[in-house]
Amino acid sequence: MNISKTLIDKFARGECTDAELADVALWLQDGETGDIPLIPGNRDAIWLKIEARRKPVRRLPLRWVAAAAAVLLAGAAVYGLRLLNAPRELTVQVAEGKTTRLVLPDSSVVFLKGPSIFRYPSRFGSGARIVHLTGNGAFEVRGNAGSPFTVVSGSVKTTALGTSFEVHAPAGSNDVNVWLRYGKVVVSRDRDSLYLKPGEAIGYTGAKRTLRRAAPETYRSGVLYFNRAGLEEVITKLENYYNIHIVADSALTSREWQVTGEFVREEPEFVIRNIAFIADVKYRIKGDSLWLLPQTNQQEP
């Protein structure tokens, strides 16, 4: 068998594939070196190189083969279980004119208004919680300091730990608008990042970015939602939703509030009456102001 000088050079550099190593071995075995002379002793040196570099092929005892097969099967089973347990990507499509409420795996809630396409994992891992939105969505994010929640809409990312905000990212458009109801979010596009304050809105139109106060109508048109909300969240949402001023008695700040409820375009007194019952407080409304008082406090403003 003859082989090329190129293959010998490749062998010397340690770049041969397994098939090429086999050709070199056959070349040594058949004794026909052709135009490539072998200096005495080189044949043994090449054999040693081949044996040292190629994968050894040895006949294993049957018990070793069985043990190896068992390990492979166990590994395949574990891999299969991991595939079965891996989170799947779920997609929700909402038609134009329709709305839907979706509870996410971490108990966060998103209200989708069509036309919208929303993608999210069937299970959030220990790291960041990432979802994708094209269309309109209002988010009530469950707080988790170690797992930020990010909504991706094209090139714009809105990240929060626990807050309430809206994202408008129409399909077929690069325009993205984000409104913050309460809490704190950071909105970023490329290297540009900005923190929003409650009531602020940021809009991206092409390369232009605008920051403004969100109109109260933005909140009135949505759903007022509470999920084990504390006092600060309750006050901020009510103020933004109904455009009223709220004063809470200092005695209420030390209490642990857990208000849960959902209200759609209800009158303010109906909502406040229900919240007062849940939180076991009294309230007084005068004009555009609301006072929250502990039940034991008999003083009225």
Tab-separated table of C-alpha atoms in Angstrom, residues 223-242 244 246 248 252 255-264 266-285 290-295:
chain	number	residue	atom	x	y	z
A	223	VAL	CA	-57.714	46.476	35.503
A	224	LEU	CA	-57.014	47.306	39.141
A	225	TYR	CA	-55.364	44.200	40.544
A	226	PHE	CA	-53.913	43.341	43.965
A	227	ASN	CA	-52.066	40.178	44.938
A	228	ARG	CA	-51.170	40.204	48.643
A	229	ALA	CA	-50.408	43.899	48.223
A	230	GLY	CA	-48.881	45.971	51.016
A	231	LEU	CA	-49.964	49.442	52.132
A	232	GLU	CA	-47.597	51.314	49.793
A	233	GLU	CA	-48.761	49.374	46.761
A	234	VAL	CA	-52.435	49.840	47.650
A	235	ILE	CA	-52.033	53.594	48.079
A	236	THR	CA	-49.995	54.063	44.891
A	237	LYS	CA	-52.391	52.053	42.744
A	238	LEU	CA	-55.493	53.783	44.091
A	239	GLU	CA	-53.925	57.223	43.615
A	240	ASN	CA	-52.888	56.450	40.048
A	241	TYR	CA	-56.087	54.667	39.088
A	242	TYR	CA	-58.563	57.178	40.482
A	244	ILE	CA	-57.015	60.934	44.229
A	246	ILE	CA	-54.522	59.313	50.002
A	248	ALA	CA	-52.738	56.878	55.783
A	252	LEU	CA	-51.215	51.652	59.788
A	255	ARG	CA	-49.173	46.564	60.113
A	256	GLU	CA	-48.635	43.850	57.522
A	257	TRP	CA	-51.076	44.363	54.660
A	258	GLN	CA	-52.040	41.543	52.307
A	259	VAL	CA	-54.763	42.856	50.042
A	260	THR	CA	-55.915	40.617	47.199
A	261	GLY	CA	-58.596	41.519	44.675
A	262	GLU	CA	-59.398	42.413	41.089
A	263	PHE	CA	-61.599	45.344	40.016
A	264	VAL	CA	-62.625	46.322	36.491
A	266	GLU	CA	-65.552	50.002	39.453
A	267	GLU	CA	-66.454	53.211	41.252
A	268	PRO	CA	-63.730	54.296	43.701
A	269	GLU	CA	-65.894	54.036	46.821
A	270	PHE	CA	-66.852	50.455	45.965
A	271	VAL	CA	-63.175	49.472	45.667
A	272	ILE	CA	-62.118	51.397	48.779
A	273	ARG	CA	-64.966	49.911	50.824
A	274	ASN	CA	-63.847	46.393	49.886
A	275	ILE	CA	-60.200	47.133	50.642
A	276	ALA	CA	-61.124	48.688	53.993
A	277	PHE	CA	-63.046	45.531	54.884
A	278	ILE	CA	-60.128	43.248	53.868
A	279	ALA	CA	-57.536	45.359	55.718
A	280	ASP	CA	-59.807	46.049	58.715
A	281	VAL	CA	-59.482	49.849	58.523
A	282	LYS	CA	-61.826	52.826	58.395
A	283	TYR	CA	-61.861	55.390	55.615
A	284	ARG	CA	-63.198	58.856	54.914
A	285	ILE	CA	-63.537	60.503	51.514
A	290	LEU	CA	-59.053	59.803	51.070
A	291	TRP	CA	-58.052	59.144	54.679
A	292	LEU	CA	-57.286	55.628	55.934
A	293	LEU	CA	-57.650	55.180	59.710
A	294	PRO	CA	-57.299	52.280	62.162
A	295	GLN	CA	-60.567	50.911	63.517
